[in-house]
PDB file of C-alpha atoms in Angstrom:
ATOM      1  CA  UNK A1474     -50.378  50.361 137.690  1.00 43.00           C
ATOM      2  CA  UNK A1475     -47.601  47.467 138.434  1.00 53.00           C
ATOM      3  CA  UNK A1476     -45.297  49.276 135.677  1.00 65.00           C
ATOM      4  CA  UNK A1477     -44.466  52.379 137.780  1.00 82.00           C
ATOM      5  CA  UNK A1478     -47.258  54.326 139.948  1.00 93.00           C
ATOM      6  CA  UNK A1479     -46.537  57.916 140.031  1.00 96.00           C
ATOM      7  CA  UNK A1480     -46.260  57.475 144.224  1.00 97.00           C
ATOM      8  CA  UNK A1481     -43.127  55.374 143.331  1.00 96.00           C
ATOM      9  CA  UNK A1482     -41.241  57.901 141.516  1.00 96.00           C
ATOM     10  CA  UNK A1483     -42.596  60.768 143.880  1.00 98.00           C
ATOM     11  CA  UNK A1484     -41.571  58.535 147.078  1.00 97.00           C
ATOM     12  CA  UNK A1485     -38.210  57.402 145.848  1.00 97.00           C
ATOM     13  CA  UNK A1486     -36.895  60.547 144.427  1.00 97.00           C
ATOM     14  CA  UNK A1487     -38.364  62.585 147.132  1.00 97.00           C
ATOM     15  CA  UNK A1488     -36.552  60.179 149.265  1.00 97.00           C
ATOM     16  CA  UNK A1489     -33.414  60.808 147.237  1.00 96.00           C
ATOM     17  CA  UNK A1490     -33.494  64.772 147.270  1.00 97.00           C
ATOM     18  CA  UNK A1491     -34.398  64.591 151.254  1.00 96.00           C
ATOM     19  CA  UNK A1492     -31.007  62.846 151.593  1.00 94.00           C
ATOM     20  CA  UNK A1493     -29.273  64.955 149.527  1.00 95.00           C
ATOM     21  CA  UNK A1494     -28.443  62.406 146.670  1.00 95.00           C
ATOM     22  CA  UNK A1495     -29.788  64.126 144.191  1.00 96.00           C
ATOM     23  CA  UNK A1496     -30.429  67.710 143.109  1.00 97.00           C
ATOM     24  CA  UNK A1497     -34.112  69.530 143.780  1.00 96.00           C
ATOM     25  CA  UNK A1498     -34.262  69.830 139.653  1.00 96.00           C
ATOM     26  CA  UNK A1499     -33.354  66.399 138.580  1.00 96.00           C
ATOM     27  CA  UNK A1500     -35.708  64.884 141.576  1.00 97.00           C
ATOM     28  CA  UNK A1501     -38.599  67.136 140.230  1.00 97.00           C
ATOM     29  CA  UNK A1502     -37.472  66.166 136.504  1.00 96.00           C
ATOM     30  CA  UNK A1503     -37.789  62.568 137.378  1.00 95.00           C
ATOM     31  CA  UNK A1504     -40.906  62.648 139.104  1.00 97.00           C
ATOM     32  CA  UNK A1505     -43.052  64.472 136.430  1.00 96.00           C
ATOM     33  CA  UNK A1506     -41.788  62.041 133.738  1.00 92.00           C
ATOM     34  CA  UNK A1507     -43.654  62.245 131.100  1.00 91.00           C
ATOM     35  CA  UNK A1508     -46.358  64.036 132.271  1.00 95.00           C
ATOM     36  CA  UNK A1509     -46.845  67.810 131.595  1.00 94.00           C
ATOM     37  CA  UNK A1510     -46.479  69.266 135.246  1.00 95.00           C
ATOM     38  CA  UNK A1511     -46.932  68.296 138.896  1.00 97.00           C
ATOM     39  CA  UNK A1512     -48.535  70.407 141.254  1.00 98.00           C
ATOM     40  CA  UNK A1513     -49.503  69.734 145.259  1.00 98.00           C
ATOM     41  CA  UNK A1514     -52.677  71.780 147.052  1.00 97.00           C
ATOM     42  CA  UNK A1515     -53.763  71.415 150.479  1.00 97.00           C
ATOM     43  CA  UNK A1516     -49.749  71.904 151.875  1.00 97.00           C
ATOM     44  CA  UNK A1517     -50.028  73.384 155.680  1.00 96.00           C
ATOM     45  CA  UNK A1518     -48.806  77.205 154.667  1.00 92.00           C
ATOM     46  CA  UNK A1519     -49.635  77.442 151.464  1.00 93.00           C
ATOM     47  CA  UNK A1520     -52.832  78.824 150.168  1.00 92.00           C
ATOM     48  CA  UNK A1521     -52.720  77.394 147.169  1.00 94.00           C
ATOM     49  CA  UNK A1522     -51.182  74.994 144.677  1.00 96.00           C
ATOM     50  CA  UNK A1523     -47.970  74.825 144.418  1.00 97.00           C
ATOM     51  CA  UNK A1524     -44.825  73.284 142.066  1.00 97.00           C
ATOM     52  CA  UNK A1525     -43.426  70.142 142.922  1.00 97.00           C
ATOM     53  CA  UNK A1526     -40.013  71.773 144.130  1.00 96.00           C
ATOM     54  CA  UNK A1527     -41.632  74.341 146.425  1.00 97.00           C
ATOM     55  CA  UNK A1528     -43.607  71.468 147.871  1.00 98.00           C
ATOM     56  CA  UNK A1529     -40.784  68.957 148.472  1.00 97.00           C
ATOM     57  CA  UNK A1530     -39.281  71.946 150.082  1.00 96.00           C
ATOM     58  CA  UNK A1531     -41.953  72.490 152.271  1.00 96.00           C
ATOM     59  CA  UNK A1532     -42.447  69.170 153.486  1.00 97.00           C
ATOM     60  CA  UNK A1533     -38.811  69.008 155.017  1.00 97.00           C
ATOM     61  CA  UNK A1534     -39.822  71.970 156.614  1.00 96.00           C
ATOM     62  CA  UNK A1535     -42.482  70.516 158.177  1.00 97.00           C
ATOM     63  CA  UNK A1536     -40.417  67.737 159.057  1.00 97.00           C
ATOM     64  CA  UNK A1537     -40.823  65.115 156.533  1.00 97.00           C
ATOM     65  CA  UNK A1538     -37.968  62.886 156.445  1.00 96.00           C
ATOM     66  CA  UNK A1539     -39.145  59.967 154.303  1.00 96.00           C
ATOM     67  CA  UNK A1540     -41.724  59.040 151.912  1.00 97.00           C
ATOM     68  CA  UNK A1541     -43.277  55.639 151.651  1.00 97.00           C
ATOM     69  CA  UNK A1542     -45.985  54.340 149.455  1.00 97.00           C
ATOM     70  CA  UNK A1543     -49.324  52.717 149.497  1.00 98.00           C
ATOM     71  CA  UNK A1544     -50.817  50.794 146.444  1.00 96.00           C
ATOM     72  CA  UNK A1545     -54.261  49.973 147.951  1.00 97.00           C
ATOM     73  CA  UNK A1546     -56.880  47.926 146.279  1.00 94.00           C
ATOM     74  CA  UNK A1547     -60.226  47.084 147.207  1.00 93.00           C
ATOM     75  CA  UNK A1548     -59.863  44.757 150.387  1.00 93.00           C
ATOM     76  CA  UNK A1549     -56.563  45.100 150.867  1.00 93.00           C
ATOM     77  CA  UNK A1550     -55.170  48.589 152.212  1.00 95.00           C
ATOM     78  CA  UNK A1551     -51.405  48.015 151.267  1.00 96.00           C
ATOM     79  CA  UNK A1552     -49.318  50.486 153.041  1.00 96.00           C
ATOM     80  CA  UNK A1553     -52.174  53.038 154.575  1.00 96.00           C
ATOM     81  CA  UNK A1554     -52.535  53.658 158.025  1.00 94.00           C
ATOM     82  CA  UNK A1555     -55.898  55.681 158.154  1.00 94.00           C
ATOM     83  CA  UNK A1556     -57.574  57.729 158.674  1.00 97.00           C
ATOM     84  CA  UNK A1557     -60.944  56.713 156.348  1.00 96.00           C
ATOM     85  CA  UNK A1558     -61.097  59.831 154.561  1.00 96.00           C
ATOM     86  CA  UNK A1559     -57.405  59.246 152.970  1.00 98.00           C
ATOM     87  CA  UNK A1560     -57.716  55.962 152.802  1.00 97.00           C
ATOM     88  CA  UNK A1561     -60.822  56.317 150.968  1.00 97.00           C
ATOM     89  CA  UNK A1562     -58.956  59.146 148.394  1.00 97.00           C
ATOM     90  CA  UNK A1563     -56.010  56.500 148.054  1.00 98.00           C
ATOM     91  CA  UNK A1564     -58.402  53.500 147.353  1.00 97.00           C
ATOM     92  CA  UNK A1565     -60.267  55.321 144.412  1.00 97.00           C
ATOM     93  CA  UNK A1566     -56.657  56.439 143.074  1.00 97.00           C
ATOM     94  CA  UNK A1567     -55.060  53.490 143.539  1.00 96.00           C
ATOM     95  CA  UNK A1568     -52.019  55.006 144.971  1.00 97.00           C
ATOM     96  CA  UNK A1569     -50.896  57.381 147.795  1.00 98.00           C
ATOM     97  CA  UNK A1570     -47.478  58.637 149.091  1.00 98.00           C
ATOM     98  CA  UNK A1571     -47.925  58.747 153.192  1.00 98.00           C
ATOM     99  CA  UNK A1572     -44.951  61.435 154.286  1.00 97.00           C
ATOM    100  CA  UNK A1573     -42.180  60.230 157.542  1.00 96.00           C
ATOM    101  CA  UNK A1574     -41.841  62.959 160.490  1.00 96.00           C
ATOM    102  CA  UNK A1575     -45.088  64.922 159.734  1.00 97.00           C
ATOM    103  CA  UNK A1576     -48.633  63.125 159.744  1.00 97.00           C
ATOM    104  CA  UNK A1577     -49.655  64.164 156.116  1.00 98.00           C
ATOM    105  CA  UNK A1578     -49.894  61.722 152.890  1.00 98.00           C
ATOM    106  CA  UNK A1579     -50.704  63.063 149.444  1.00 98.00           C
ATOM    107  CA  UNK A1580     -52.810  61.201 147.002  1.00 98.00           C
ATOM    108  CA  UNK A1581     -52.433  62.025 142.767  1.00 98.00           C
ATOM    109  CA  UNK A1582     -55.402  62.931 140.715  1.00 97.00           C
ATOM    110  CA  UNK A1583     -54.850  63.216 136.897  1.00 96.00           C
ATOM    111  CA  UNK A1584     -55.725  65.349 134.502  1.00 93.00           C
ATOM    112  CA  UNK A1585     -55.808  65.147 130.566  1.00 90.00           C
ATOM    113  CA  UNK A1586     -55.918  69.071 129.089  1.00 86.00           C
ATOM    114  CA  UNK A1587     -55.895  69.906 125.688  1.00 82.00           C
ATOM    115  CA  UNK A1588     -57.843  70.259 122.372  1.00 83.00           C
ATOM    116  CA  UNK A1589     -58.172  66.700 120.902  1.00 81.00           C
ATOM    117  CA  UNK A1590     -55.171  64.972 119.494  1.00 79.00           C
ATOM    118  CA  UNK A1591     -52.958  67.146 121.120  1.00 82.00           C
ATOM    119  CA  UNK A1592     -54.038  66.056 124.972  1.00 86.00           C
ATOM    120  CA  UNK A1593     -51.265  66.211 127.921  1.00 91.00           C
ATOM    121  CA  UNK A1594     -51.499  64.852 131.635  1.00 94.00           C
ATOM    122  CA  UNK A1595     -51.513  67.488 134.402  1.00 96.00           C
ATOM    123  CA  UNK A1596     -50.916  65.741 138.237  1.00 98.00           C
ATOM    124  CA  UNK A1597     -52.530  67.536 141.187  1.00 98.00           C
ATOM    125  CA  UNK A1598     -51.029  66.056 144.326  1.00 98.00           C
ATOM    126  CA  UNK A1599     -53.693  66.485 147.308  1.00 98.00           C
ATOM    127  CA  UNK A1600     -52.126  67.126 150.549  1.00 98.00           C
ATOM    128  CA  UNK A1601     -54.191  65.444 153.189  1.00 98.00           C
ATOM    129  CA  UNK A1602     -54.077  64.537 157.132  1.00 97.00           C
ATOM    130  CA  UNK A1603     -52.705  60.914 157.901  1.00 98.00           C
ATOM    131  CA  UNK A1604     -52.557  58.577 160.825  1.00 96.00           C
ATOM    132  CA  UNK A1605     -49.302  58.447 162.072  1.00 89.00           C
ATOM    133  CA  UNK A1606     -49.323  54.266 162.611  1.00 89.00           C
ATOM    134  CA  UNK A1607     -47.543  51.499 161.226  1.00 87.00           C
ATOM    135  CA  UNK A1608     -48.624  51.192 156.964  1.00 90.00           C
ATOM    136  CA  UNK A1609     -50.571  47.974 156.535  1.00 87.00           C
ATOM    137  CA  UNK A1610     -49.258  44.851 154.798  1.00 90.00           C
ATOM    138  CA  UNK A1611     -46.089  45.719 153.996  1.00 91.00           C
ATOM    139  CA  UNK A1612     -43.378  42.735 153.812  1.00 91.00           C
ATOM    140  CA  UNK A1613     -39.696  43.056 154.053  1.00 92.00           C
ATOM    141  CA  UNK A1614     -37.358  43.177 151.191  1.00 92.00           C
ATOM    142  CA  UNK A1615     -36.408  39.295 151.777  1.00 92.00           C
ATOM    143  CA  UNK A1616     -40.200  38.380 152.510  1.00 93.00           C
ATOM    144  CA  UNK A1617     -41.091  39.987 149.251  1.00 93.00           C
ATOM    145  CA  UNK A1618     -38.308  38.870 147.350  1.00 91.00           C
ATOM    146  CA  UNK A1619     -39.588  35.067 148.049  1.00 92.00           C
ATOM    147  CA  UNK A1620     -42.911  35.496 147.585  1.00 91.00           C
ATOM    148  CA  UNK A1621     -42.136  37.225 144.133  1.00 87.00           C
ATOM    149  CA  UNK A1622     -40.167  33.949 143.139  1.00 85.00           C
ATOM    150  CA  UNK A1623     -42.982  32.002 143.744  1.00 85.00           C
ATOM    151  CA  UNK A1624     -45.553  34.375 142.206  1.00 76.00           C
ATOM    152  CA  UNK A1625     -43.596  34.541 139.122  1.00 75.00           C
ATOM    153  CA  UNK A1626     -43.852  30.902 138.532  1.00 79.00           C
ATOM    154  CA  UNK A1627     -47.680  30.485 139.530  1.00 72.00           C
ATOM    155  CA  UNK A1628     -48.496  33.143 136.933  1.00 67.00           C
ATOM    156  CA  UNK A1629     -46.652  30.999 134.612  1.00 71.00           C
ATOM    157  CA  UNK A1630     -48.588  28.009 135.459  1.00 72.00           C
ATOM    158  CA  UNK A1631     -51.439  29.955 135.331  1.00 66.00           C
ATOM    159  CA  UNK A1632     -50.692  31.409 131.915  1.00 65.00           C
ATOM    160  CA  UNK A1633     -49.871  27.691 130.735  1.00 69.00           C
ATOM    161  CA  UNK A1634     -53.055  26.324 132.412  1.00 67.00           C
ATOM    162  CA  UNK A1635     -55.355  28.409 130.863  1.00 61.00           C
ATOM    163  CA  UNK A1636     -54.287  28.230 127.711  1.00 58.00           C
ATOM    164  CA  UNK A1637     -53.351  31.747 127.133  1.00 51.00           C
ATOM    165  CA  UNK A1638     -49.552  30.867 124.869  1.00 46.00           C
ATOM    166  CA  UNK A1639     -52.225  28.571 122.806  1.00 45.00           C
ATOM    167  CA  UNK A1640     -54.851  30.997 122.447  1.00 48.00           C
ATOM    168  CA  UNK A1641     -53.792  32.198 118.798  1.00 49.00           C
ATOM    169  CA  UNK A1642     -51.506  34.684 117.630  1.00 53.00           C
ATOM    170  CA  UNK A1643     -53.028  37.406 119.102  1.00 50.00           C
ATOM    171  CA  UNK A1644     -51.230  35.648 122.612  1.00 49.00           C
ATOM    172  CA  UNK A1645     -48.275  34.908 120.656  1.00 55.00           C
ATOM    173  CA  UNK A1646     -47.876  38.614 119.922  1.00 57.00           C
ATOM    174  CA  UNK A1647     -48.853  39.779 123.045  1.00 54.00           C
ATOM    175  CA  UNK A1648     -46.547  37.394 125.158  1.00 56.00           C
ATOM    176  CA  UNK A1649     -43.792  38.573 122.525  1.00 61.00           C
ATOM    177  CA  UNK A1650     -44.438  41.788 123.572  1.00 59.00           C
ATOM    178  CA  UNK A1651     -44.118  41.472 126.721  1.00 55.00           C
ATOM    179  CA  UNK A1652     -40.814  39.992 126.506  1.00 58.00           C
ATOM    180  CA  UNK A1653     -39.701  42.860 124.667  1.00 61.00           C
ATOM    181  CA  UNK A1654     -40.853  45.229 127.388  1.00 55.00           C
ATOM    182  CA  UNK A1655     -39.006  43.338 130.084  1.00 53.00           C
ATOM    183  CA  UNK A1656     -36.319  43.443 128.336  1.00 54.00           C
ATOM    184  CA  UNK A1657     -36.127  47.259 127.860  1.00 52.00           C
ATOM    185  CA  UNK A1658     -37.201  47.528 130.968  1.00 47.00           C
ATOM    186  CA  UNK A1659     -34.090  45.602 132.828  1.00 45.00           C
ATOM    187  CA  UNK A1660     -31.696  47.516 134.550  1.00 40.00           C
ATOM    188  CA  UNK A1661     -32.841  50.761 133.279  1.00 47.00           C
ATOM    189  CA  UNK A1662     -32.737  52.750 136.751  1.00 55.00           C
ATOM    190  CA  UNK A1663     -35.835  51.886 138.010  1.00 72.00           C
ATOM    191  CA  UNK A1664     -35.427  53.499 141.715  1.00 91.00           C
ATOM    192  CA  UNK A1665     -33.548  56.966 142.517  1.00 95.00           C
ATOM    193  CA  UNK A1666     -29.664  56.739 143.744  1.00 94.00           C
ATOM    194  CA  UNK A1667     -29.135  55.624 147.096  1.00 92.00           C
ATOM    195  CA  UNK A1668     -31.515  52.719 147.303  1.00 95.00           C
ATOM    196  CA  UNK A1669     -30.011  49.171 147.846  1.00 93.00           C
ATOM    197  CA  UNK A1670     -29.739  46.297 145.193  1.00 93.00           C
ATOM    198  CA  UNK A1671     -31.703  44.204 146.277  1.00 93.00           C
ATOM    199  CA  UNK A1672     -34.875  47.032 146.261  1.00 95.00           C
ATOM    200  CA  UNK A1673     -33.896  47.456 142.847  1.00 93.00           C
ATOM    201  CA  UNK A1674     -33.761  43.399 142.131  1.00 92.00           C
ATOM    202  CA  UNK A1675     -37.111  43.273 143.747  1.00 93.00           C
ATOM    203  CA  UNK A1676     -38.979  46.287 141.864  1.00 93.00           C
ATOM    204  CA  UNK A1677     -38.021  44.761 138.510  1.00 89.00           C
ATOM    205  CA  UNK A1678     -38.833  41.491 139.504  1.00 86.00           C
ATOM    206  CA  UNK A1679     -42.229  42.733 140.455  1.00 88.00           C
ATOM    207  CA  UNK A1680     -42.676  44.616 137.339  1.00 84.00           C
ATOM    208  CA  UNK A1681     -41.837  41.461 135.086  1.00 80.00           C
ATOM    209  CA  UNK A1682     -44.893  39.889 137.464  1.00 80.00           C
ATOM    210  CA  UNK A1683     -47.169  42.534 136.677  1.00 79.00           C
ATOM    211  CA  UNK A1684     -46.708  42.346 133.406  1.00 76.00           C
ATOM    212  CA  UNK A1685     -47.112  39.046 132.863  1.00 73.00           C
ATOM    213  CA  UNK A1686     -50.554  39.610 134.837  1.00 75.00           C
ATOM    214  CA  UNK A1687     -51.463  42.223 131.846  1.00 73.00           C
ATOM    215  CA  UNK A1688     -50.876  39.989 129.197  1.00 70.00           C
ATOM    216  CA  UNK A1689     -53.453  37.709 130.698  1.00 69.00           C
ATOM    217  CA  UNK A1690     -55.596  40.147 131.378  1.00 67.00           C
ATOM    218  CA  UNK A1691     -55.202  42.086 127.926  1.00 63.00           C
ATOM    219  CA  UNK A1692     -55.203  39.009 125.618  1.00 58.00           C
ATOM    220  CA  UNK A1693     -58.783  38.639 125.614  1.00 50.00           C
ATOM    221  CA  UNK A1694     -59.666  35.485 127.139  1.00 51.00           C
ATOM    222  CA  UNK A1695     -57.882  32.888 125.683  1.00 50.00           C
ATOM    223  CA  UNK A1696     -58.675  29.364 125.653  1.00 51.00           C
ATOM    224  CA  UNK A1697     -61.448  30.153 128.323  1.00 47.00           C
ATOM    225  CA  UNK A1698     -64.463  30.360 126.404  1.00 53.00           C
ATOM    226  CA  UNK A1699     -67.590  30.303 129.343  1.00 66.00           C
ATOM    227  CA  UNK A1700     -68.202  32.412 132.219  1.00 71.00           C
ATOM    228  CA  UNK A1701     -67.143  30.243 134.682  1.00 71.00           C
ATOM    229  CA  UNK A1702     -63.647  30.177 133.097  1.00 65.00           C
ATOM    230  CA  UNK A1703     -63.367  33.389 132.732  1.00 67.00           C
ATOM    231  CA  UNK A1704     -63.512  33.897 136.469  1.00 72.00           C
ATOM    232  CA  UNK A1705     -61.223  31.184 137.295  1.00 69.00           C
ATOM    233  CA  UNK A1706     -58.734  33.203 135.256  1.00 70.00           C
ATOM    234  CA  UNK A1707     -59.039  36.088 137.540  1.00 73.00           C
ATOM    235  CA  UNK A1708     -59.100  34.023 140.828  1.00 76.00           C
ATOM    236  CA  UNK A1709     -56.492  32.481 140.023  1.00 74.00           C
ATOM    237  CA  UNK A1710     -54.520  35.878 138.947  1.00 79.00           C
ATOM    238  CA  UNK A1711     -55.458  38.155 141.817  1.00 83.00           C
ATOM    239  CA  UNK A1712     -53.223  36.283 144.639  1.00 84.00           C
ATOM    240  CA  UNK A1713     -50.448  37.005 142.306  1.00 84.00           C
ATOM    241  CA  UNK A1714     -51.038  40.739 141.866  1.00 88.00           C
ATOM    242  CA  UNK A1715     -51.517  41.142 145.297  1.00 90.00           C
ATOM    243  CA  UNK A1716     -47.985  39.530 145.962  1.00 91.00           C
ATOM    244  CA  UNK A1717     -46.312  42.057 143.090  1.00 91.00           C
ATOM    245  CA  UNK A1718     -47.816  45.592 144.532  1.00 93.00           C
ATOM    246  CA  UNK A1719     -46.438  43.880 147.913  1.00 94.00           C
ATOM    247  CA  UNK A1720     -43.256  43.697 146.759  1.00 94.00           C
ATOM    248  CA  UNK A1721     -43.334  46.982 145.033  1.00 94.00           C
ATOM    249  CA  UNK A1722     -44.571  48.849 148.283  1.00 96.00           C
ATOM    250  CA  UNK A1723     -41.558  46.926 149.640  1.00 96.00           C
ATOM    251  CA  UNK A1724     -38.835  48.155 147.401  1.00 96.00           C
ATOM    252  CA  UNK A1725     -39.843  52.003 147.218  1.00 96.00           C
ATOM    253  CA  UNK A1726     -40.374  51.817 151.276  1.00 96.00           C
ATOM    254  CA  UNK A1727     -36.839  50.341 151.311  1.00 95.00           C
ATOM    255  CA  UNK A1728     -34.965  53.539 151.653  1.00 94.00           C
ATOM    256  CA  UNK A1729     -36.752  54.738 154.534  1.00 93.00           C
ATOM    257  CA  UNK A1730     -36.945  51.227 156.070  1.00 90.00           C
ATOM    258  CA  UNK A1731     -33.064  51.288 155.633  1.00 85.00           C
ATOM    259  CA  UNK A1732     -32.880  54.869 157.714  1.00 80.00           C
ATOM    260  CA  UNK A1733     -35.172  53.902 160.317  1.00 78.00           C
ATOM    261  CA  UNK A1734     -32.930  50.377 160.976  1.00 74.00           C
ATOM    262  CA  UNK A1735     -29.985  52.385 161.467  1.00 69.00           C
ATOM    263  CA  UNK A1736     -28.397  51.191 158.173  1.00 66.00           C
ATOM    264  CA  UNK A1737     -28.064  54.532 156.740  1.00 59.00           C
TER     265      UNK A1737
END
């Protein structure tokens, strides 16, 4: 989730399209990514599912001027504003997009389709009513950048303290893989055209923190040999993961926030 949520791609490239910075074809290709196809169902005025190009055009016609991201987790409704039905769907998916200018939100449902050995991914975005209210717990870019610098230090300390680095060749391979992934992702254009440089910087740093967290979780239990030590690792990493999710939301939402402050 922390690497690149589908809601982030939809919001970033949808915002660029709404601003006229990219063409519909480029926006859709970037949103779909490696998936086979994306459709949107439940759009007002549409009797059934429609493709992304038509859906984005319909959202514009309905008055949508921007898109925000929500990345909720249990006990942390990050980016949500209600109602409960939408929040529950978003929490189940662990992500959502909330429109600005119309009381609508989009929650992805992901399917694997095809025979074994030749599976491909299809995504259906469910369009649902939302409450028009400030999103929950979204920091400013400045706050997110400051929190991330602390979180990156904390994550490194946690990995060292819990003996991930000293837990054998599996851990070493995982950390080497993290470094390689971090190097590949650096400067690869993580946001759509028109986003401020600070948003790009914050998102890249959030992804680095997320990858470190993945190393800690995916590497088995490392030096933690008891249930108490395993629980301690999860407890230590939970606030770091929370900071990374908050920063991702701040970065993806920067386009809308800048416009609302009159920067654009």
